[in-house]
PDB file of N, CA and C in Angstrom:
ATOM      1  N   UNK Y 433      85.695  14.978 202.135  1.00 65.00           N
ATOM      2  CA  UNK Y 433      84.893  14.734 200.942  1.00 65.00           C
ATOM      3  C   UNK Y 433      83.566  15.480 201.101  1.00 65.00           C
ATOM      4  N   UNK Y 434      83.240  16.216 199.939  1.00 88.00           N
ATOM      5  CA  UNK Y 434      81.620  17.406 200.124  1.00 88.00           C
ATOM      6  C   UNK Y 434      80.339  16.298 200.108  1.00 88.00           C
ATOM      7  N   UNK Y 435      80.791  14.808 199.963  1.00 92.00           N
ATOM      8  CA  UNK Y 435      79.559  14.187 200.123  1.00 92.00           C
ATOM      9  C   UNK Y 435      79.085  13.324 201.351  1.00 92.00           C
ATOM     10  N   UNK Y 436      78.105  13.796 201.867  1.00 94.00           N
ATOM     11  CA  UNK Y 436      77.783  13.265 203.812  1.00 94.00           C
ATOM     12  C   UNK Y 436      76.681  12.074 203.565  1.00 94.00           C
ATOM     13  N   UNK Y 437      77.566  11.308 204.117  1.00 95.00           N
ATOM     14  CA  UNK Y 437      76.424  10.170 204.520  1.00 95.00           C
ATOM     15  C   UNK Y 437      75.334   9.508 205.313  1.00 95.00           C
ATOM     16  N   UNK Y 438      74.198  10.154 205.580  1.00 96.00           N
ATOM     17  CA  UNK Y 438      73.081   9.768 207.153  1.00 96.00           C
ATOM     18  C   UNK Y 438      73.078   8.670 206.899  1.00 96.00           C
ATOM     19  N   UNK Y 439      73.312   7.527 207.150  1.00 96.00           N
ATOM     20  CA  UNK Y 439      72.752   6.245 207.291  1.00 96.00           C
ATOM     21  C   UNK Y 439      72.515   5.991 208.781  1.00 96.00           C
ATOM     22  N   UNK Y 440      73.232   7.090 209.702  1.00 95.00           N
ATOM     23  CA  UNK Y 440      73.002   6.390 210.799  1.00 95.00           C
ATOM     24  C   UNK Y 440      71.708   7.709 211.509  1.00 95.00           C
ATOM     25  N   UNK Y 441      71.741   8.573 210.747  1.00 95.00           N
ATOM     26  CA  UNK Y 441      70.551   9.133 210.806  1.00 95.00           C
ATOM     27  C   UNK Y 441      68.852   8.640 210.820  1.00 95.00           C
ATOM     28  N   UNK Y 442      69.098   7.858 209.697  1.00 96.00           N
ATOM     29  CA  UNK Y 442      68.020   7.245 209.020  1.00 96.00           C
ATOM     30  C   UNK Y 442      67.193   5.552 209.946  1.00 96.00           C
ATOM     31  N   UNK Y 443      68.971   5.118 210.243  1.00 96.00           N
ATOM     32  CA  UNK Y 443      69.042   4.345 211.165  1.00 96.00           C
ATOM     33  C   UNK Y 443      68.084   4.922 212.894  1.00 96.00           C
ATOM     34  N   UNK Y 444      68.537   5.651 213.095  1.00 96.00           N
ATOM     35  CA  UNK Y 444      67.680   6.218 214.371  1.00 96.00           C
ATOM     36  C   UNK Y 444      66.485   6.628 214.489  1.00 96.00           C
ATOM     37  N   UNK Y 445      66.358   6.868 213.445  1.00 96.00           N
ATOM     38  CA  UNK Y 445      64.877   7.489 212.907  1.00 96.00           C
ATOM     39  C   UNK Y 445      64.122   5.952 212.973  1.00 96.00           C
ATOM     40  N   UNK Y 446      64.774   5.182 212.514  1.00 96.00           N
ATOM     41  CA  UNK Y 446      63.930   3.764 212.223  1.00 96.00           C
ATOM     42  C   UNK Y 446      64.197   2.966 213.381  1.00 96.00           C
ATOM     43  N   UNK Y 447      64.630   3.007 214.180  1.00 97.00           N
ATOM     44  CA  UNK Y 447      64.845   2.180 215.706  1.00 97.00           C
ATOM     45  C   UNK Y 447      65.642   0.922 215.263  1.00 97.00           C
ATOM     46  N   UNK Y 448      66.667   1.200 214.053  1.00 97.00           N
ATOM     47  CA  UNK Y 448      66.892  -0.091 213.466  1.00 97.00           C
ATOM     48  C   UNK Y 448      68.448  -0.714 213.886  1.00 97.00           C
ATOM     49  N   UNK Y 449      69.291  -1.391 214.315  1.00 96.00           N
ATOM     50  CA  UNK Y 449      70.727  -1.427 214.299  1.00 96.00           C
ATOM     51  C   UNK Y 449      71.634  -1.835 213.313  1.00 96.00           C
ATOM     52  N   UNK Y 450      72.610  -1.744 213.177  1.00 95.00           N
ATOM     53  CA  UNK Y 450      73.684  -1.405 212.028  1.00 95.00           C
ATOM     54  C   UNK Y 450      73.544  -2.929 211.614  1.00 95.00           C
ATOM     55  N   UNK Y 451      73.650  -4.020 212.331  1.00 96.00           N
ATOM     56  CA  UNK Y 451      73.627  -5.338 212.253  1.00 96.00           C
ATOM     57  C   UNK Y 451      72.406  -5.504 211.630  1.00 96.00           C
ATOM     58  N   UNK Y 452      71.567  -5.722 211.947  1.00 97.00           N
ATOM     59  CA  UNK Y 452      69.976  -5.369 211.083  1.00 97.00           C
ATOM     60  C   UNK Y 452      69.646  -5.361 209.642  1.00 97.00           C
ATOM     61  N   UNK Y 453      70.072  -3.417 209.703  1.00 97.00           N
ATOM     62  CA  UNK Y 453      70.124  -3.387 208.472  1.00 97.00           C
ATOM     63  C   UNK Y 453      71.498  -4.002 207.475  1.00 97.00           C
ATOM     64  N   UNK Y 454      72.684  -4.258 207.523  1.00 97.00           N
ATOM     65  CA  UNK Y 454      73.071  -4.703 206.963  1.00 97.00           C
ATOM     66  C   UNK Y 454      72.192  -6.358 206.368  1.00 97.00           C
ATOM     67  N   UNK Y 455      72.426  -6.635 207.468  1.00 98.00           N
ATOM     68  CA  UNK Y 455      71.508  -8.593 207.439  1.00 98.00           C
ATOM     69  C   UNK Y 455      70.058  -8.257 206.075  1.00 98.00           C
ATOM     70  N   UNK Y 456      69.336  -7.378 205.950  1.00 97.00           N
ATOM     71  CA  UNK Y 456      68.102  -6.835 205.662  1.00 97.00           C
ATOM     72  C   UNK Y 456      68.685  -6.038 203.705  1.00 97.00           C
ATOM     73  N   UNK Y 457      69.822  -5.782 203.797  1.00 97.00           N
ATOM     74  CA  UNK Y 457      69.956  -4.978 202.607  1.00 97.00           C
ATOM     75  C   UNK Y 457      71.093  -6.097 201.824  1.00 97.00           C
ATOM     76  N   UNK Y 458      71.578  -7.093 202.853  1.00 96.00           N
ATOM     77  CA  UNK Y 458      72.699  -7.851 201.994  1.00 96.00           C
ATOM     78  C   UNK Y 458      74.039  -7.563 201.715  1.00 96.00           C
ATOM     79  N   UNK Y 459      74.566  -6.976 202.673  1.00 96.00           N
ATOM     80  CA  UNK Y 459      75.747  -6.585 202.903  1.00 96.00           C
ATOM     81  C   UNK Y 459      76.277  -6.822 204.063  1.00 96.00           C
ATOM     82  N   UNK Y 460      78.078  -7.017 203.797  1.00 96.00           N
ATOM     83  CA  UNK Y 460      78.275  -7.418 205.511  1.00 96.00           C
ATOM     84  C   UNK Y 460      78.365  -6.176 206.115  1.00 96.00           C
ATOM     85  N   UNK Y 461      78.124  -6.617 207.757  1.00 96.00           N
ATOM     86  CA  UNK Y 461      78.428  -5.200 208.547  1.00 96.00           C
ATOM     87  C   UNK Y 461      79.604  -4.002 208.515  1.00 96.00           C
ATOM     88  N   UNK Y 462      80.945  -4.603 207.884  1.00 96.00           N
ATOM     89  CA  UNK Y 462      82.250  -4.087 207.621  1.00 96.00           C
ATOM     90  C   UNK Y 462      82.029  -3.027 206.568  1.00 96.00           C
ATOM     91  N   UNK Y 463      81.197  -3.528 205.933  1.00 96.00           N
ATOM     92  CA  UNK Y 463      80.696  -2.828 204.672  1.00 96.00           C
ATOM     93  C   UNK Y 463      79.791  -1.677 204.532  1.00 96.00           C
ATOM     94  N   UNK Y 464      78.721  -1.808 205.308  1.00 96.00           N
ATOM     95  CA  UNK Y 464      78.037  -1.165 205.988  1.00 96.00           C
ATOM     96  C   UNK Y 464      78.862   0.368 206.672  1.00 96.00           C
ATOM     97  N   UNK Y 465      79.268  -0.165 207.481  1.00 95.00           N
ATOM     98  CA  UNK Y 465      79.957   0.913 208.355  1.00 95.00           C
ATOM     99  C   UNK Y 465      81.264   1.128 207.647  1.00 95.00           C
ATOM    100  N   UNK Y 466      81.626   0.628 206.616  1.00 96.00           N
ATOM    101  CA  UNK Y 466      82.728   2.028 205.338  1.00 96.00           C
ATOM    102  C   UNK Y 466      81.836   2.834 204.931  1.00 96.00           C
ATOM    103  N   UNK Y 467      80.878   2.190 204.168  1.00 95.00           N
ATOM    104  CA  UNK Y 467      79.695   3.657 203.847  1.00 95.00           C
ATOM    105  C   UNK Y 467      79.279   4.351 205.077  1.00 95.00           C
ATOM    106  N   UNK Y 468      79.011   4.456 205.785  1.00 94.00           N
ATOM    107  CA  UNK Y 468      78.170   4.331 207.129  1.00 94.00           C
ATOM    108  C   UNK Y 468      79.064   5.717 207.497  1.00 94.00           C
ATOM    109  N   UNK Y 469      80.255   5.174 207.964  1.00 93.00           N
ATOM    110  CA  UNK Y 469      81.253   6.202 208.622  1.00 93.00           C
ATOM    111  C   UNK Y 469      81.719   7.158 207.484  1.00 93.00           C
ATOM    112  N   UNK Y 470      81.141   6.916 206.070  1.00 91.00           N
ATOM    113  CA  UNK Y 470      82.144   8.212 204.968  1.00 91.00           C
ATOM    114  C   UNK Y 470      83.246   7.963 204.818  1.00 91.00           C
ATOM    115  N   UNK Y 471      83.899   6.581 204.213  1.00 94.00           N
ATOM    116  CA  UNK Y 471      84.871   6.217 204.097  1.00 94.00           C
ATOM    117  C   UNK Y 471      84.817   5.261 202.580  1.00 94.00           C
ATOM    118  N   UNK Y 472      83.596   5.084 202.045  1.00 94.00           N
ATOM    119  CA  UNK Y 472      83.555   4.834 200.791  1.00 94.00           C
ATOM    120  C   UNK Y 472      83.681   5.477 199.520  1.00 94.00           C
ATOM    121  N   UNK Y 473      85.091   5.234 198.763  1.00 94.00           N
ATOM    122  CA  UNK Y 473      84.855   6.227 197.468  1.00 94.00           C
ATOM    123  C   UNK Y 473      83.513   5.737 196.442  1.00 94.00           C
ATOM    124  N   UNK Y 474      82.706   4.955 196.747  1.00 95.00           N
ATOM    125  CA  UNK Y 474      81.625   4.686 195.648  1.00 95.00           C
ATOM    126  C   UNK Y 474      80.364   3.631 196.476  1.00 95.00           C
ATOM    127  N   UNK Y 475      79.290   3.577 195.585  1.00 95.00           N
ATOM    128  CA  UNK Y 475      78.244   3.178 196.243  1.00 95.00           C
ATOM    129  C   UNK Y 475      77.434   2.390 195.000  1.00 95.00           C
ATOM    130  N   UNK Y 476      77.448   0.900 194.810  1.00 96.00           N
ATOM    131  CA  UNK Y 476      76.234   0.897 194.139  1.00 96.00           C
ATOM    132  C   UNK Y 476      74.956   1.269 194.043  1.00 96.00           C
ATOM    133  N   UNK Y 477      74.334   1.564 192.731  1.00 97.00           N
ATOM    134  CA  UNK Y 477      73.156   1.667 192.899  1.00 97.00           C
ATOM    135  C   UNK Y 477      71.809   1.236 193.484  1.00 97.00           C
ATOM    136  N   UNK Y 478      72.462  -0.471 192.871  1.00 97.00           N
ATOM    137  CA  UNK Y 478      72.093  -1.459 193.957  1.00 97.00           C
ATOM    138  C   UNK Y 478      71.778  -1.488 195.159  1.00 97.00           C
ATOM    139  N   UNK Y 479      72.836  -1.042 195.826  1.00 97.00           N
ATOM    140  CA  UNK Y 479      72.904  -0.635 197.039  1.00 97.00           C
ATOM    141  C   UNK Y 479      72.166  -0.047 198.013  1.00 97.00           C
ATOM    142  N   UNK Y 480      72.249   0.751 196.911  1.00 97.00           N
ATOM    143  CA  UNK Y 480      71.694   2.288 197.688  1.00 97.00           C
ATOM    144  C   UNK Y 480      69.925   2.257 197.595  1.00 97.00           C
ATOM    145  N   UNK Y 481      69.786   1.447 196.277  1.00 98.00           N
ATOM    146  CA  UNK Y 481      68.380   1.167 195.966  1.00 98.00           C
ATOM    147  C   UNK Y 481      67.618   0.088 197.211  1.00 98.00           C
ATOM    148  N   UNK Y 482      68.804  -0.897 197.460  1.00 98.00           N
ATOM    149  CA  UNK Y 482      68.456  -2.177 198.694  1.00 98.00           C
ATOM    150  C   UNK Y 482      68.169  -0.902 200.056  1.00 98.00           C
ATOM    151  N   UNK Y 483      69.165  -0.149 200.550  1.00 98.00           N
ATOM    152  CA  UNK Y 483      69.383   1.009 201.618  1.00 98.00           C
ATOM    153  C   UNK Y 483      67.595   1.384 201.311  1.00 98.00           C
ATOM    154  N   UNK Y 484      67.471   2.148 200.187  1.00 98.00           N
ATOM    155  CA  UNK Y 484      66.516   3.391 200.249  1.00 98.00           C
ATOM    156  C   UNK Y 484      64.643   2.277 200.487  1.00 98.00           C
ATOM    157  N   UNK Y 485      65.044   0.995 199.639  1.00 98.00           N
ATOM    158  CA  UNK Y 485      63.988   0.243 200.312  1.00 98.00           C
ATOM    159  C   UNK Y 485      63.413  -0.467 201.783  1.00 98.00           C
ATOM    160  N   UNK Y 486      64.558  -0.814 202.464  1.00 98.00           N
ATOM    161  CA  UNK Y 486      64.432  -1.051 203.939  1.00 98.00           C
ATOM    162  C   UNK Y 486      64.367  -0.180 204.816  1.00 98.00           C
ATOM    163  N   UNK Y 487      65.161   1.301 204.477  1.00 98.00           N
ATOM    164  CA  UNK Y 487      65.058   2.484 205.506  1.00 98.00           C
ATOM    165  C   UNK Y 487      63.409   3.161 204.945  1.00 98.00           C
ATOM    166  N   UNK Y 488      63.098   2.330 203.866  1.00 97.00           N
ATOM    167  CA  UNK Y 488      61.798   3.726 203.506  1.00 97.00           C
ATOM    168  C   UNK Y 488      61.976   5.108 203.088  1.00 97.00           C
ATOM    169  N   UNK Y 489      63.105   5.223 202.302  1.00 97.00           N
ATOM    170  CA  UNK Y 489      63.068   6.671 202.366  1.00 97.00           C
ATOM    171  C   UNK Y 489      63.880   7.005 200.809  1.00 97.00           C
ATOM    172  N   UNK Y 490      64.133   8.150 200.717  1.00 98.00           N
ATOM    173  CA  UNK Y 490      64.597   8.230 198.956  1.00 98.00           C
ATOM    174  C   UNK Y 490      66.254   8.488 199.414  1.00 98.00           C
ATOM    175  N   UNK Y 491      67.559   8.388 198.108  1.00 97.00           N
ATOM    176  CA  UNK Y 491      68.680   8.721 198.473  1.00 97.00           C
ATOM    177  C   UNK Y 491      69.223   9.982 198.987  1.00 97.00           C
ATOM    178  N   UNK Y 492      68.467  11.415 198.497  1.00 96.00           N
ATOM    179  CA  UNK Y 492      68.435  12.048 199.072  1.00 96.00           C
ATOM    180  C   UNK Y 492      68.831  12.084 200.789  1.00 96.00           C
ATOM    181  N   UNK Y 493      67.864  11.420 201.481  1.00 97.00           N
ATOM    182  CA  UNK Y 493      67.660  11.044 202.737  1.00 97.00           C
ATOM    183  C   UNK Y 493      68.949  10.545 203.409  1.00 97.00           C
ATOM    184  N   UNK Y 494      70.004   9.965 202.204  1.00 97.00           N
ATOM    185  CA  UNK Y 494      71.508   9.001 202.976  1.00 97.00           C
ATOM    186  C   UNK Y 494      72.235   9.945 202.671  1.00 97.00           C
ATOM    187  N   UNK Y 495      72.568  10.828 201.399  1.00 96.00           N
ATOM    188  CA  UNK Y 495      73.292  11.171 200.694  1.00 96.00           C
ATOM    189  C   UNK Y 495      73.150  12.557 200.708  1.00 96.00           C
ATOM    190  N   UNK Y 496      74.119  13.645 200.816  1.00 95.00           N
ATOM    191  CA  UNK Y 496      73.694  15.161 200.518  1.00 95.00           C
ATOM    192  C   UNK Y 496      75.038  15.680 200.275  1.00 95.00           C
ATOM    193  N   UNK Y 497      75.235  16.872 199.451  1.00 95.00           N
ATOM    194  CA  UNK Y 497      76.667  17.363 199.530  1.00 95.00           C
ATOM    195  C   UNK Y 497      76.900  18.806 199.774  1.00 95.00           C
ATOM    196  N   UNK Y 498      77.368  19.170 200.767  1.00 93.00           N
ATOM    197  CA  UNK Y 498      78.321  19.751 201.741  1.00 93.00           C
ATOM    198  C   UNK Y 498      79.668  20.439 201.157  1.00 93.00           C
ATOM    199  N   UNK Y 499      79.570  21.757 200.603  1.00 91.00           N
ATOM    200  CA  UNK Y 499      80.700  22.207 199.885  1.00 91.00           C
ATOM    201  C   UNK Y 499      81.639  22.426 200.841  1.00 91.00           C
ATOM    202  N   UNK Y 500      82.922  21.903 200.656  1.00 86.00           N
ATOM    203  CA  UNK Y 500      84.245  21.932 201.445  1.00 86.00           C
ATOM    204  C   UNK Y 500      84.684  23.219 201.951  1.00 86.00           C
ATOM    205  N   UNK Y 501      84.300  23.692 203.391  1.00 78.00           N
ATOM    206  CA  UNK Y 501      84.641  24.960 203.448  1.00 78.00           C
ATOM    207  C   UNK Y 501      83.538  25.774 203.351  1.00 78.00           C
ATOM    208  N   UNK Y 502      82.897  25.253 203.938  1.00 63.00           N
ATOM    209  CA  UNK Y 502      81.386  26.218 203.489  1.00 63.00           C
ATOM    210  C   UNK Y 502      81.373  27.260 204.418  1.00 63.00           C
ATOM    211  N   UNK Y 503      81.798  27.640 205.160  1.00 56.00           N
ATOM    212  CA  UNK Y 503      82.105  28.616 205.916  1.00 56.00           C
ATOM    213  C   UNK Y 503      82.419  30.085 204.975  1.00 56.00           C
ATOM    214  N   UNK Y 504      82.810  29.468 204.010  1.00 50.00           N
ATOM    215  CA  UNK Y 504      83.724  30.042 203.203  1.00 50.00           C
ATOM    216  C   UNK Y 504      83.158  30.766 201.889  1.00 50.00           C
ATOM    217  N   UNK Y 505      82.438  30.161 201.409  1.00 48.00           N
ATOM    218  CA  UNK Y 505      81.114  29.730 200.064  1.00 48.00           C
ATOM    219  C   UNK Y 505      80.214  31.531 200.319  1.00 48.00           C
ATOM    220  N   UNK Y 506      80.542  31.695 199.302  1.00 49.00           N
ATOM    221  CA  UNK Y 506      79.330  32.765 198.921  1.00 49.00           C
ATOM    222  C   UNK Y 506      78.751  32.753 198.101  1.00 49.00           C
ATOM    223  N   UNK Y 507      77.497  32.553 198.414  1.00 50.00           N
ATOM    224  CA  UNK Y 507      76.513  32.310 197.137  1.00 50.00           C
ATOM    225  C   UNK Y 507      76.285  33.517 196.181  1.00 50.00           C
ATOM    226  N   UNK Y 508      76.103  33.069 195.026  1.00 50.00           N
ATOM    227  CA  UNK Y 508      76.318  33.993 193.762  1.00 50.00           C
ATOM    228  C   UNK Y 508      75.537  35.063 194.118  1.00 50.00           C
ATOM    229  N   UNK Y 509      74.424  34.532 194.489  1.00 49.00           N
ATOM    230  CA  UNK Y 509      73.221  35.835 194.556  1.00 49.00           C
ATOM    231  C   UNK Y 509      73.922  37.213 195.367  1.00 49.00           C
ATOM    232  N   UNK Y 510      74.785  36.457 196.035  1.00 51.00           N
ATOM    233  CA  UNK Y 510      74.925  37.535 197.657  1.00 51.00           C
ATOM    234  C   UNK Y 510      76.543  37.905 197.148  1.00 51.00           C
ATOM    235  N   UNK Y 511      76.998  37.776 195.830  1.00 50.00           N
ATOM    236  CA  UNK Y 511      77.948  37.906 195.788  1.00 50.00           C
ATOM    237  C   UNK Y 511      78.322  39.307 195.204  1.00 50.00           C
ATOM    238  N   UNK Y 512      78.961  40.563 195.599  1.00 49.00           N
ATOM    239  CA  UNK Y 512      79.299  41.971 195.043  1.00 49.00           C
ATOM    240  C   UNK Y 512      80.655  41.759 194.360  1.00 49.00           C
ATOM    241  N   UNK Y 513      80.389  42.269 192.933  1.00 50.00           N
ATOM    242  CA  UNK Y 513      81.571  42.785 192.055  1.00 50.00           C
ATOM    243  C   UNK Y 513      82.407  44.367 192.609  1.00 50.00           C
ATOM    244  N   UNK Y 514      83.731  44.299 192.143  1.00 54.00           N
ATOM    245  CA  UNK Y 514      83.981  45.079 192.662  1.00 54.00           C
ATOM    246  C   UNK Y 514      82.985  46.520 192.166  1.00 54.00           C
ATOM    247  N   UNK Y 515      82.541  46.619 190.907  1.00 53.00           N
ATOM    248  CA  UNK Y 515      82.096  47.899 190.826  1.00 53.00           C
ATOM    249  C   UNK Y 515      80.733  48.032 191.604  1.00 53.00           C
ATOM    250  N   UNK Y 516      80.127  46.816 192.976  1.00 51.00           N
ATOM    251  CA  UNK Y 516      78.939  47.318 193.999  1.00 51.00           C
ATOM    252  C   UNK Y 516      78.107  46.303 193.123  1.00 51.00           C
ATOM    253  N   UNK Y 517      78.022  45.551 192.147  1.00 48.00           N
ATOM    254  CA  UNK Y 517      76.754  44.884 191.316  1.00 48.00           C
ATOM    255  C   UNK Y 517      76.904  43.913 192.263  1.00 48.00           C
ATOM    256  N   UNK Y 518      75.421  43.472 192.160  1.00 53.00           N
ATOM    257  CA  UNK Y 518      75.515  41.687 192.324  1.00 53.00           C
ATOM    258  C   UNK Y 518      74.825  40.493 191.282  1.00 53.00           C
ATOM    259  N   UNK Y 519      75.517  39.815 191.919  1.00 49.00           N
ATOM    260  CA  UNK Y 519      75.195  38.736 191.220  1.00 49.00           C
ATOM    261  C   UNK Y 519      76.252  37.699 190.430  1.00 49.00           C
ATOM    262  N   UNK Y 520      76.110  36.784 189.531  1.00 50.00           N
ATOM    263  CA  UNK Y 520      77.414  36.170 189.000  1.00 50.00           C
ATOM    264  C   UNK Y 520      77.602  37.380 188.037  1.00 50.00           C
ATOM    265  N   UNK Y 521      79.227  37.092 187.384  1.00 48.00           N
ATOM    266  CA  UNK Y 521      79.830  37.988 186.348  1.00 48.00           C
ATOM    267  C   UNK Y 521      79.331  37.201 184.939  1.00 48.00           C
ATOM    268  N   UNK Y 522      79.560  38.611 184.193  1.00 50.00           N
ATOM    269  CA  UNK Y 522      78.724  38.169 182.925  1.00 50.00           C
ATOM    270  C   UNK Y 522      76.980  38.797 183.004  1.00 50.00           C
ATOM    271  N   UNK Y 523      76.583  38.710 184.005  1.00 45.00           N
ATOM    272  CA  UNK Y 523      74.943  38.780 183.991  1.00 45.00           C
ATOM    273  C   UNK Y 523      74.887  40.216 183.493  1.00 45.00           C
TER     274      UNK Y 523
END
């Protein structure tokens, strides 16, 4: 999935443990660590709003996305048409 989850980033940064913050945001620990480990298809807002208030930090900070294969990914700018142009097609 292209979307990565730091919680345990954020977690280290804050000297805080998984038990903790769950107890602190209102969720059980099981729960916690499905989001936690990137195993949740969804996230309340709620949630994430309880998360972004106890860690101190914005969602940004839990949440980022990671195109699948990025190894792979060429960004438009850097991208050559066959006739030597760059840029996206159409421009």
């Amino acid at each position: 999935m292209p979307i990565v989850v730091d919680i345990d980033v954020m977690l280290a940064r804050r000297k805080m443990s998984v038990g903790e913050l769950a107890d602190r945001v209102g969720i059980t620990p099981a729960n916690l660590a499905v989001l936690k480990n990137g195993r949740a298809k969804a996230v309340r807002f709620s949630t994430l709003a309880a998360l972004c208030e106890v860690l101190t930090c914005q969602p940004g900070d839990l949440l980022r996305w990671e195109a699948e294969g990025a190894e792979d990914v060429v960004d438009a700018g850097d991208a050559m048409d066959a006739d030597g142009t760059v840029g996206a097609s159409g421009e």
